[in-house]
Each structure stands twice: as C-alpha cells, then as structure tokens.
C-alpha cells in the first residue's frame, strides 16, 4: 500500500463524485489516498478509463510511489492535451 494522488482538470461531476468516494479531495480536482493497494488503484483507474469516453477536454493524472520504477514513482495520464512522459537519467 502506498500514497496515491490523482489530479484532474475539466472532468464531469460524475468523475469527481467517483474519485471523491474513493479518495480524499484535498482541493478542487486533487485527490489523495494515503494507503491505496495496487488492486484498488487499478480498479479506480479502470473506472476512470471506462468513463473517459464521456469526458470532453479533460485530463487526469495518477501518480504513486513505486520502488520498481526508475525515479521511484509511476505515472498514468489520460486526456487533453496529450502528454508523453519521458525518462531522463532516472527522472520522469
């Protein structure tokens, strides 16, 4: 279990409500879960991906501590504008 952060931009009320039911909303569009398991994190991301078809001009970023990843964290991003993450000398 590890800290997971989700940052959203221009998402629907449905998406915000779902994320708020799974995590603490620290600020508008910023969600945190201090001890989210990998299984729960993957389920949350699956729902976000499934609902993505109904979003317009929105973006969602999920980041969490990951010792197996270079840089010590993993990141998932969907939305507008498209984002390409690059590993430069072990930093994302």
PDB file of N, CA and C in Angstrom:
ATOM      1  N   UNK A   1       0.842  -1.183   0.000  1.00  0.00           N
ATOM      2  CA  UNK A   1       0.000   0.000   0.000  1.00  0.00           C
ATOM      3  C   UNK A   1       0.878   1.233   0.000  1.00  0.00           C
ATOM      4  N   UNK A   2       0.422   2.224  -0.775  1.00  0.00           N
ATOM      5  CA  UNK A   2       1.214   3.441  -0.842  1.00  0.00           C
ATOM      6  C   UNK A   2       0.333   4.643  -1.156  1.00  0.00           C
ATOM      7  N   UNK A   3       0.901   5.821  -0.941  1.00  0.00           N
ATOM      8  CA  UNK A   3       0.213   7.080  -1.232  1.00  0.00           C
ATOM      9  C   UNK A   3      -0.073   7.157  -2.728  1.00  0.00           C
ATOM     10  N   UNK A   4      -1.302   7.512  -3.071  1.00  0.00           N
ATOM     11  CA  UNK A   4      -1.710   7.696  -4.459  1.00  0.00           C
ATOM     12  C   UNK A   4      -2.347   9.077  -4.573  1.00  0.00           C
ATOM     13  N   UNK A   5      -1.973   9.809  -5.620  1.00  0.00           N
ATOM     14  CA  UNK A   5      -2.503  11.147  -5.877  1.00  0.00           C
ATOM     15  C   UNK A   5      -3.131  11.149  -7.268  1.00  0.00           C
ATOM     16  N   UNK A   6      -4.305  11.763  -7.395  1.00  0.00           N
ATOM     17  CA  UNK A   6      -4.951  11.955  -8.692  1.00  0.00           C
ATOM     18  C   UNK A   6      -5.234  13.441  -8.846  1.00  0.00           C
ATOM     19  N   UNK A   7      -4.847  13.987 -10.001  1.00  0.00           N
ATOM     20  CA  UNK A   7      -5.105  15.387 -10.316  1.00  0.00           C
ATOM     21  C   UNK A   7      -5.966  15.416 -11.568  1.00  0.00           C
ATOM     22  N   UNK A   8      -7.079  16.160 -11.501  1.00  0.00           N
ATOM     23  CA  UNK A   8      -7.997  16.222 -12.633  1.00  0.00           C
ATOM     24  C   UNK A   8      -8.141  17.654 -13.129  1.00  0.00           C
ATOM     25  N   UNK A   9      -8.547  17.762 -14.391  1.00  0.00           N
ATOM     26  CA  UNK A   9      -8.839  19.065 -14.992  1.00  0.00           C
ATOM     27  C   UNK A   9     -10.058  18.911 -15.885  1.00  0.00           C
ATOM     28  N   UNK A  10     -11.064  19.725 -15.674  1.00  0.00           N
ATOM     29  CA  UNK A  10     -12.273  19.767 -16.511  1.00  0.00           C
ATOM     30  C   UNK A  10     -13.025  18.440 -16.577  1.00  0.00           C
ATOM     31  N   UNK A  11     -13.063  17.679 -15.501  1.00  0.00           N
ATOM     32  CA  UNK A  11     -13.810  16.416 -15.531  1.00  0.00           C
ATOM     33  C   UNK A  11     -15.256  16.661 -15.093  1.00  0.00           C
ATOM     34  N   UNK A  12     -16.115  15.732 -15.445  1.00  0.00           N
ATOM     35  CA  UNK A  12     -17.537  15.829 -15.126  1.00  0.00           C
ATOM     36  C   UNK A  12     -17.784  15.619 -13.639  1.00  0.00           C
ATOM     37  N   UNK A  13     -18.980  16.007 -13.207  1.00  0.00           N
ATOM     38  CA  UNK A  13     -19.373  15.779 -11.822  1.00  0.00           C
ATOM     39  C   UNK A  13     -19.394  14.305 -11.479  1.00  0.00           C
ATOM     40  N   UNK A  14     -19.767  13.488 -12.443  1.00  0.00           N
ATOM     41  CA  UNK A  14     -19.780  12.031 -12.229  1.00  0.00           C
ATOM     42  C   UNK A  14     -18.385  11.526 -11.874  1.00  0.00           C
ATOM     43  N   UNK A  15     -17.381  11.964 -12.635  1.00  0.00           N
ATOM     44  CA  UNK A  15     -15.997  11.539 -12.390  1.00  0.00           C
ATOM     45  C   UNK A  15     -15.509  12.072 -11.050  1.00  0.00           C
ATOM     46  N   UNK A  16     -15.806  13.324 -10.744  1.00  0.00           N
ATOM     47  CA  UNK A  16     -15.391  13.912  -9.465  1.00  0.00           C
ATOM     48  C   UNK A  16     -16.032  13.170  -8.302  1.00  0.00           C
ATOM     49  N   UNK A  17     -17.315  12.832  -8.442  1.00  0.00           N
ATOM     50  CA  UNK A  17     -18.008  12.110  -7.381  1.00  0.00           C
ATOM     51  C   UNK A  17     -17.418  10.739  -7.136  1.00  0.00           C
ATOM     52  N   UNK A  18     -17.097  10.043  -8.233  1.00  0.00           N
ATOM     53  CA  UNK A  18     -16.485   8.723  -8.088  1.00  0.00           C
ATOM     54  C   UNK A  18     -15.141   8.824  -7.372  1.00  0.00           C
ATOM     55  N   UNK A  19     -14.302   9.756  -7.815  1.00  0.00           N
ATOM     56  CA  UNK A  19     -12.989   9.897  -7.198  1.00  0.00           C
ATOM     57  C   UNK A  19     -13.115  10.311  -5.733  1.00  0.00           C
ATOM     58  N   UNK A  20     -14.068  11.186  -5.418  1.00  0.00           N
ATOM     59  CA  UNK A  20     -14.271  11.618  -4.032  1.00  0.00           C
ATOM     60  C   UNK A  20     -14.790  10.471  -3.156  1.00  0.00           C
ATOM     61  N   UNK A  21     -15.461   9.493  -3.777  1.00  0.00           N
ATOM     62  CA  UNK A  21     -15.934   8.345  -2.991  1.00  0.00           C
ATOM     63  C   UNK A  21     -14.812   7.350  -2.711  1.00  0.00           C
ATOM     64  N   UNK A  22     -13.731   7.451  -3.486  1.00  0.00           N
ATOM     65  CA  UNK A  22     -12.602   6.522  -3.346  1.00  0.00           C
ATOM     66  C   UNK A  22     -11.412   7.129  -2.625  1.00  0.00           C
ATOM     67  N   UNK A  23     -11.337   8.456  -2.629  1.00  0.00           N
ATOM     68  CA  UNK A  23     -10.169   9.153  -2.115  1.00  0.00           C
ATOM     69  C   UNK A  23     -10.625  10.423  -1.393  1.00  0.00           C
ATOM     70  N   UNK A  24      -9.702  11.095  -0.721  1.00  0.00           N
ATOM     71  CA  UNK A  24      -9.980  12.377  -0.084  1.00  0.00           C
ATOM     72  C   UNK A  24      -9.729  13.482  -1.106  1.00  0.00           C
ATOM     73  N   UNK A  25     -10.673  14.406  -1.256  1.00  0.00           N
ATOM     74  CA  UNK A  25     -10.464  15.542  -2.159  1.00  0.00           C
ATOM     75  C   UNK A  25      -9.790  16.658  -1.363  1.00  0.00           C
ATOM     76  N   UNK A  26      -8.496  16.844  -1.607  1.00  0.00           N
ATOM     77  CA  UNK A  26      -7.697  17.821  -0.866  1.00  0.00           C
ATOM     78  C   UNK A  26      -7.988  19.247  -1.297  1.00  0.00           C
ATOM     79  N   UNK A  27      -8.227  19.406  -2.577  1.00  0.00           N
ATOM     80  CA  UNK A  27      -8.528  20.697  -3.181  1.00  0.00           C
ATOM     81  C   UNK A  27      -9.343  20.377  -4.422  1.00  0.00           C
ATOM     82  N   UNK A  28      -9.929  21.371  -5.035  1.00  0.00           N
ATOM     83  CA  UNK A  28     -10.751  21.115  -6.217  1.00  0.00           C
ATOM     84  C   UNK A  28      -9.945  20.354  -7.267  1.00  0.00           C
ATOM     85  N   UNK A  29     -10.364  19.115  -7.542  1.00  0.00           N
ATOM     86  CA  UNK A  29      -9.719  18.305  -8.570  1.00  0.00           C
ATOM     87  C   UNK A  29      -8.464  17.575  -8.152  1.00  0.00           C
ATOM     88  N   UNK A  30      -8.096  17.632  -6.873  1.00  0.00           N
ATOM     89  CA  UNK A  30      -6.888  16.952  -6.382  1.00  0.00           C
ATOM     90  C   UNK A  30      -7.309  15.950  -5.314  1.00  0.00           C
ATOM     91  N   UNK A  31      -7.024  14.677  -5.556  1.00  0.00           N
ATOM     92  CA  UNK A  31      -7.472  13.592  -4.681  1.00  0.00           C
ATOM     93  C   UNK A  31      -6.263  12.827  -4.148  1.00  0.00           C
ATOM     94  N   UNK A  32      -6.391  12.323  -2.928  1.00  0.00           N
ATOM     95  CA  UNK A  32      -5.291  11.611  -2.285  1.00  0.00           C
ATOM     96  C   UNK A  32      -5.825  10.415  -1.512  1.00  0.00           C
ATOM     97  N   UNK A  33      -5.069   9.339  -1.538  1.00  0.00           N
ATOM     98  CA  UNK A  33      -5.342   8.171  -0.699  1.00  0.00           C
ATOM     99  C   UNK A  33      -4.014   7.760  -0.081  1.00  0.00           C
ATOM    100  N   UNK A  34      -3.874   7.851   1.239  1.00  0.00           N
ATOM    101  CA  UNK A  34      -2.587   7.599   1.872  1.00  0.00           C
ATOM    102  C   UNK A  34      -2.131   6.147   1.831  1.00  0.00           C
ATOM    103  N   UNK A  35      -3.072   5.204   1.767  1.00  0.00           N
ATOM    104  CA  UNK A  35      -2.701   3.785   1.777  1.00  0.00           C
ATOM    105  C   UNK A  35      -3.577   3.005   0.798  1.00  0.00           C
ATOM    106  N   UNK A  36      -3.422   3.258  -0.483  1.00  0.00           N
ATOM    107  CA  UNK A  36      -4.225   2.576  -1.500  1.00  0.00           C
ATOM    108  C   UNK A  36      -3.454   1.362  -2.009  1.00  0.00           C
ATOM    109  N   UNK A  37      -4.109   0.216  -2.005  1.00  0.00           N
ATOM    110  CA  UNK A  37      -3.464  -1.001  -2.502  1.00  0.00           C
ATOM    111  C   UNK A  37      -3.383  -0.964  -4.029  1.00  0.00           C
ATOM    112  N   UNK A  38      -2.526  -1.779  -4.567  1.00  0.00           N
ATOM    113  CA  UNK A  38      -2.377  -1.879  -6.016  1.00  0.00           C
ATOM    114  C   UNK A  38      -3.690  -2.297  -6.664  1.00  0.00           C
ATOM    115  N   UNK A  39      -4.389  -3.251  -6.073  1.00  0.00           N
ATOM    116  CA  UNK A  39      -5.657  -3.732  -6.632  1.00  0.00           C
ATOM    117  C   UNK A  39      -6.697  -2.619  -6.682  1.00  0.00           C
ATOM    118  N   UNK A  40      -6.815  -1.846  -5.616  1.00  0.00           N
ATOM    119  CA  UNK A  40      -7.786  -0.749  -5.592  1.00  0.00           C
ATOM    120  C   UNK A  40      -7.383   0.332  -6.583  1.00  0.00           C
ATOM    121  N   UNK A  41      -6.097   0.670  -6.624  1.00  0.00           N
ATOM    122  CA  UNK A  41      -5.614   1.684  -7.572  1.00  0.00           C
ATOM    123  C   UNK A  41      -5.930   1.260  -9.009  1.00  0.00           C
ATOM    124  N   UNK A  42      -5.710  -0.006  -9.339  1.00  0.00           N
ATOM    125  CA  UNK A  42      -6.002  -0.492 -10.689  1.00  0.00           C
ATOM    126  C   UNK A  42      -7.496  -0.454 -10.992  1.00  0.00           C
ATOM    127  N   UNK A  43      -8.336  -0.763 -10.002  1.00  0.00           N
ATOM    128  CA  UNK A  43      -9.795  -0.694 -10.208  1.00  0.00           C
ATOM    129  C   UNK A  43     -10.247   0.741 -10.426  1.00  0.00           C
ATOM    130  N   UNK A  44      -9.718   1.667  -9.644  1.00  0.00           N
ATOM    131  CA  UNK A  44     -10.055   3.083  -9.821  1.00  0.00           C
ATOM    132  C   UNK A  44      -9.657   3.531 -11.223  1.00  0.00           C
ATOM    133  N   UNK A  45      -8.464   3.153 -11.669  1.00  0.00           N
ATOM    134  CA  UNK A  45      -8.001   3.561 -12.998  1.00  0.00           C
ATOM    135  C   UNK A  45      -8.861   2.933 -14.101  1.00  0.00           C
ATOM    136  N   UNK A  46      -9.306   1.689 -13.907  1.00  0.00           N
ATOM    137  CA  UNK A  46     -10.186   1.054 -14.901  1.00  0.00           C
ATOM    138  C   UNK A  46     -11.494   1.818 -15.044  1.00  0.00           C
ATOM    139  N   UNK A  47     -12.077   2.235 -13.925  1.00  0.00           N
ATOM    140  CA  UNK A  47     -13.314   3.027 -13.984  1.00  0.00           C
ATOM    141  C   UNK A  47     -13.056   4.345 -14.692  1.00  0.00           C
ATOM    142  N   UNK A  48     -11.974   5.025 -14.328  1.00  0.00           N
ATOM    143  CA  UNK A  48     -11.620   6.289 -14.979  1.00  0.00           C
ATOM    144  C   UNK A  48     -11.478   6.080 -16.487  1.00  0.00           C
ATOM    145  N   UNK A  49     -10.794   5.022 -16.896  1.00  0.00           N
ATOM    146  CA  UNK A  49     -10.627   4.730 -18.330  1.00  0.00           C
ATOM    147  C   UNK A  49     -11.951   4.426 -19.000  1.00  0.00           C
ATOM    148  N   UNK A  50     -12.814   3.632 -18.346  1.00  0.00           N
ATOM    149  CA  UNK A  50     -14.112   3.282 -18.933  1.00  0.00           C
ATOM    150  C   UNK A  50     -14.991   4.514 -19.112  1.00  0.00           C
ATOM    151  N   UNK A  51     -14.955   5.425 -18.155  1.00  0.00           N
ATOM    152  CA  UNK A  51     -15.782   6.630 -18.219  1.00  0.00           C
ATOM    153  C   UNK A  51     -15.164   7.715 -19.088  1.00  0.00           C
ATOM    154  N   UNK A  52     -13.926   7.537 -19.490  1.00  0.00           N
ATOM    155  CA  UNK A  52     -13.206   8.569 -20.235  1.00  0.00           C
ATOM    156  C   UNK A  52     -13.921   8.959 -21.530  1.00  0.00           C
ATOM    157  N   UNK A  53     -14.602   8.031 -22.167  1.00  0.00           N
ATOM    158  CA  UNK A  53     -15.286   8.300 -23.440  1.00  0.00           C
ATOM    159  C   UNK A  53     -16.339   9.407 -23.303  1.00  0.00           C
ATOM    160  N   UNK A  54     -16.811   9.670 -22.082  1.00  0.00           N
ATOM    161  CA  UNK A  54     -17.853  10.665 -21.851  1.00  0.00           C
ATOM    162  C   UNK A  54     -17.306  12.025 -21.427  1.00  0.00           C
ATOM    163  N   UNK A  55     -15.997  12.146 -21.330  1.00  0.00           N
ATOM    164  CA  UNK A  55     -15.371  13.406 -20.923  1.00  0.00           C
ATOM    165  C   UNK A  55     -15.014  14.246 -22.153  1.00  0.00           C
ATOM    166  N   UNK A  56     -14.996  15.575 -21.967  1.00  0.00           N
ATOM    167  CA  UNK A  56     -14.666  16.493 -23.056  1.00  0.00           C
ATOM    168  C   UNK A  56     -13.593  17.461 -22.562  1.00  0.00           C
ATOM    169  N   UNK A  57     -12.485  17.534 -23.280  1.00  0.00           N
ATOM    170  CA  UNK A  57     -11.394  18.467 -22.952  1.00  0.00           C
ATOM    171  C   UNK A  57     -10.919  18.340 -21.508  1.00  0.00           C
ATOM    172  N   UNK A  58     -10.841  17.142 -21.018  1.00  0.00           N
ATOM    173  CA  UNK A  58     -10.435  16.905 -19.634  1.00  0.00           C
ATOM    174  C   UNK A  58      -9.097  16.177 -19.601  1.00  0.00           C
ATOM    175  N   UNK A  59      -8.499  16.151 -18.416  1.00  0.00           N
ATOM    176  CA  UNK A  59      -7.281  15.362 -18.233  1.00  0.00           C
ATOM    177  C   UNK A  59      -7.247  14.820 -16.814  1.00  0.00           C
ATOM    178  N   UNK A  60      -6.610  13.661 -16.673  1.00  0.00           N
ATOM    179  CA  UNK A  60      -6.463  13.017 -15.364  1.00  0.00           C
ATOM    180  C   UNK A  60      -5.051  12.461 -15.273  1.00  0.00           C
ATOM    181  N   UNK A  61      -4.406  12.728 -14.147  1.00  0.00           N
ATOM    182  CA  UNK A  61      -3.067  12.224 -13.876  1.00  0.00           C
ATOM    183  C   UNK A  61      -3.117  11.457 -12.556  1.00  0.00           C
ATOM    184  N   UNK A  62      -2.533  10.273 -12.531  1.00  0.00           N
ATOM    185  CA  UNK A  62      -2.423   9.479 -11.301  1.00  0.00           C
ATOM    186  C   UNK A  62      -0.945   9.196 -11.069  1.00  0.00           C
ATOM    187  N   UNK A  63      -0.487   9.427  -9.850  1.00  0.00           N
ATOM    188  CA  UNK A  63       0.918   9.185  -9.504  1.00  0.00           C
ATOM    189  C   UNK A  63       0.977   8.472  -8.158  1.00  0.00           C
ATOM    190  N   UNK A  64       1.938   7.559  -8.029  1.00  0.00           N
ATOM    191  CA  UNK A  64       2.115   6.823  -6.778  1.00  0.00           C
ATOM    192  C   UNK A  64       3.562   6.385  -6.635  1.00  0.00           C
ATOM    193  N   UNK A  65       3.952   6.139  -5.387  1.00  0.00           N
ATOM    194  CA  UNK A  65       5.291   5.654  -5.051  1.00  0.00           C
ATOM    195  C   UNK A  65       5.470   4.246  -5.608  1.00  0.00           C
ATOM    196  N   UNK A  66       6.571   4.021  -6.322  1.00  0.00           N
ATOM    197  CA  UNK A  66       6.826   2.712  -6.928  1.00  0.00           C
ATOM    198  C   UNK A  66       8.334   2.471  -6.949  1.00  0.00           C
ATOM    199  N   UNK A  67       8.811   1.647  -6.016  1.00  0.00           N
ATOM    200  CA  UNK A  67      10.250   1.404  -5.907  1.00  0.00           C
ATOM    201  C   UNK A  67      10.810   0.651  -7.107  1.00  0.00           C
ATOM    202  N   UNK A  68       9.956  -0.034  -7.859  1.00  0.00           N
ATOM    203  CA  UNK A  68      10.442  -0.792  -9.014  1.00  0.00           C
ATOM    204  C   UNK A  68      10.601   0.084 -10.262  1.00  0.00           C
ATOM    205  N   UNK A  69      10.127   1.318 -10.211  1.00  0.00           N
ATOM    206  CA  UNK A  69      10.202   2.220 -11.355  1.00  0.00           C
ATOM    207  C   UNK A  69      11.400   3.145 -11.207  1.00  0.00           C
ATOM    208  N   UNK A  70      12.009   3.469 -12.323  1.00  0.00           N
ATOM    209  CA  UNK A  70      13.094   4.442 -12.281  1.00  0.00           C
ATOM    210  C   UNK A  70      12.531   5.762 -11.816  1.00  0.00           C
ATOM    211  N   UNK A  71      13.181   6.393 -10.900  1.00  0.00           N
ATOM    212  CA  UNK A  71      12.696   7.642 -10.340  1.00  0.00           C
ATOM    213  C   UNK A  71      11.832   7.442  -9.108  1.00  0.00           C
ATOM    214  N   UNK A  72      11.461   6.187  -8.815  1.00  0.00           N
ATOM    215  CA  UNK A  72      10.728   5.892  -7.595  1.00  0.00           C
ATOM    216  C   UNK A  72       9.243   6.178  -7.613  1.00  0.00           C
ATOM    217  N   UNK A  73       8.701   6.503  -8.788  1.00  0.00           N
ATOM    218  CA  UNK A  73       7.263   6.724  -8.879  1.00  0.00           C
ATOM    219  C   UNK A  73       6.754   6.313 -10.255  1.00  0.00           C
ATOM    220  N   UNK A  74       5.485   5.977 -10.285  1.00  0.00           N
ATOM    221  CA  UNK A  74       4.838   5.649 -11.554  1.00  0.00           C
ATOM    222  C   UNK A  74       3.749   6.678 -11.817  1.00  0.00           C
ATOM    223  N   UNK A  75       3.475   6.902 -13.094  1.00  0.00           N
ATOM    224  CA  UNK A  75       2.506   7.918 -13.500  1.00  0.00           C
ATOM    225  C   UNK A  75       1.634   7.351 -14.613  1.00  0.00           C
ATOM    226  N   UNK A  76       0.335   7.625 -14.517  1.00  0.00           N
ATOM    227  CA  UNK A  76      -0.612   7.326 -15.601  1.00  0.00           C
ATOM    228  C   UNK A  76      -1.292   8.638 -15.968  1.00  0.00           C
ATOM    229  N   UNK A  77      -1.461   8.882 -17.264  1.00  0.00           N
ATOM    230  CA  UNK A  77      -2.066  10.126 -17.728  1.00  0.00           C
ATOM    231  C   UNK A  77      -3.007   9.820 -18.881  1.00  0.00           C
ATOM    232  N   UNK A  78      -4.200  10.425 -18.834  1.00  0.00           N
ATOM    233  CA  UNK A  78      -5.089  10.416 -19.993  1.00  0.00           C
ATOM    234  C   UNK A  78      -5.667  11.810 -20.138  1.00  0.00           C
ATOM    235  N   UNK A  79      -5.937  12.208 -21.369  1.00  0.00           N
ATOM    236  CA  UNK A  79      -6.626  13.474 -21.551  1.00  0.00           C
ATOM    237  C   UNK A  79      -6.042  14.387 -22.580  1.00  0.00           C
ATOM    238  N   UNK A  80      -6.509  15.617 -22.517  1.00  0.00           N
ATOM    239  CA  UNK A  80      -6.135  16.676 -23.436  1.00  0.00           C
ATOM    240  C   UNK A  80      -5.392  17.751 -22.658  1.00  0.00           C
ATOM    241  N   UNK A  81      -4.323  18.297 -23.149  1.00  0.00           N
ATOM    242  CA  UNK A  81      -3.592  17.831 -24.310  1.00  0.00           C
ATOM    243  C   UNK A  81      -2.850  16.542 -23.993  1.00  0.00           C
ATOM    244  N   UNK A  82      -2.534  15.767 -25.025  1.00  0.00           N
ATOM    245  CA  UNK A  82      -1.803  14.514 -24.792  1.00  0.00           C
ATOM    246  C   UNK A  82      -0.456  14.790 -24.113  1.00  0.00           C
ATOM    247  N   UNK A  83      -0.067  13.880 -23.234  1.00  0.00           N
ATOM    248  CA  UNK A  83       1.191  14.027 -22.505  1.00  0.00           C
ATOM    249  C   UNK A  83       2.048  12.798 -22.758  1.00  0.00           C
ATOM    250  N   UNK A  84       3.287  13.012 -23.122  1.00  0.00           N
ATOM    251  CA  UNK A  84       4.254  11.931 -23.263  1.00  0.00           C
ATOM    252  C   UNK A  84       5.252  12.054 -22.122  1.00  0.00           C
ATOM    253  N   UNK A  85       5.295  11.050 -21.260  1.00  0.00           N
ATOM    254  CA  UNK A  85       6.259  11.055 -20.155  1.00  0.00           C
ATOM    255  C   UNK A  85       7.575  10.497 -20.644  1.00  0.00           C
ATOM    256  N   UNK A  86       8.662  11.119 -20.243  1.00  0.00           N
ATOM    257  CA  UNK A  86       9.986  10.742 -20.707  1.00  0.00           C
ATOM    258  C   UNK A  86      10.872  10.470 -19.498  1.00  0.00           C
ATOM    259  N   UNK A  87      11.651   9.410 -19.553  1.00  0.00           N
ATOM    260  CA  UNK A  87      12.605   9.074 -18.502  1.00  0.00           C
ATOM    261  C   UNK A  87      13.961   9.646 -18.901  1.00  0.00           C
ATOM    262  N   UNK A  88      14.433  10.635 -18.131  1.00  0.00           N
ATOM    263  CA  UNK A  88      15.728  11.245 -18.396  1.00  0.00           C
ATOM    264  C   UNK A  88      16.582  11.047 -17.145  1.00  0.00           C
ATOM    265  N   UNK A  89      17.604  10.217 -17.272  1.00  0.00           N
ATOM    266  CA  UNK A  89      18.519   9.938 -16.167  1.00  0.00           C
ATOM    267  C   UNK A  89      17.788   9.496 -14.897  1.00  0.00           C
ATOM    268  N   UNK A  90      16.761   8.678 -15.078  1.00  0.00           N
ATOM    269  CA  UNK A  90      16.039   8.122 -13.936  1.00  0.00           C
ATOM    270  C   UNK A  90      14.942   9.004 -13.368  1.00  0.00           C
ATOM    271  N   UNK A  91      14.701  10.148 -13.981  1.00  0.00           N
ATOM    272  CA  UNK A  91      13.630  11.054 -13.552  1.00  0.00           C
ATOM    273  C   UNK A  91      12.543  11.091 -14.612  1.00  0.00           C
ATOM    274  N   UNK A  92      11.292  11.107 -14.171  1.00  0.00           N
ATOM    275  CA  UNK A  92      10.180  11.173 -15.113  1.00  0.00           C
ATOM    276  C   UNK A  92       9.909  12.619 -15.455  1.00  0.00           C
TER     277      UNK A  92
END
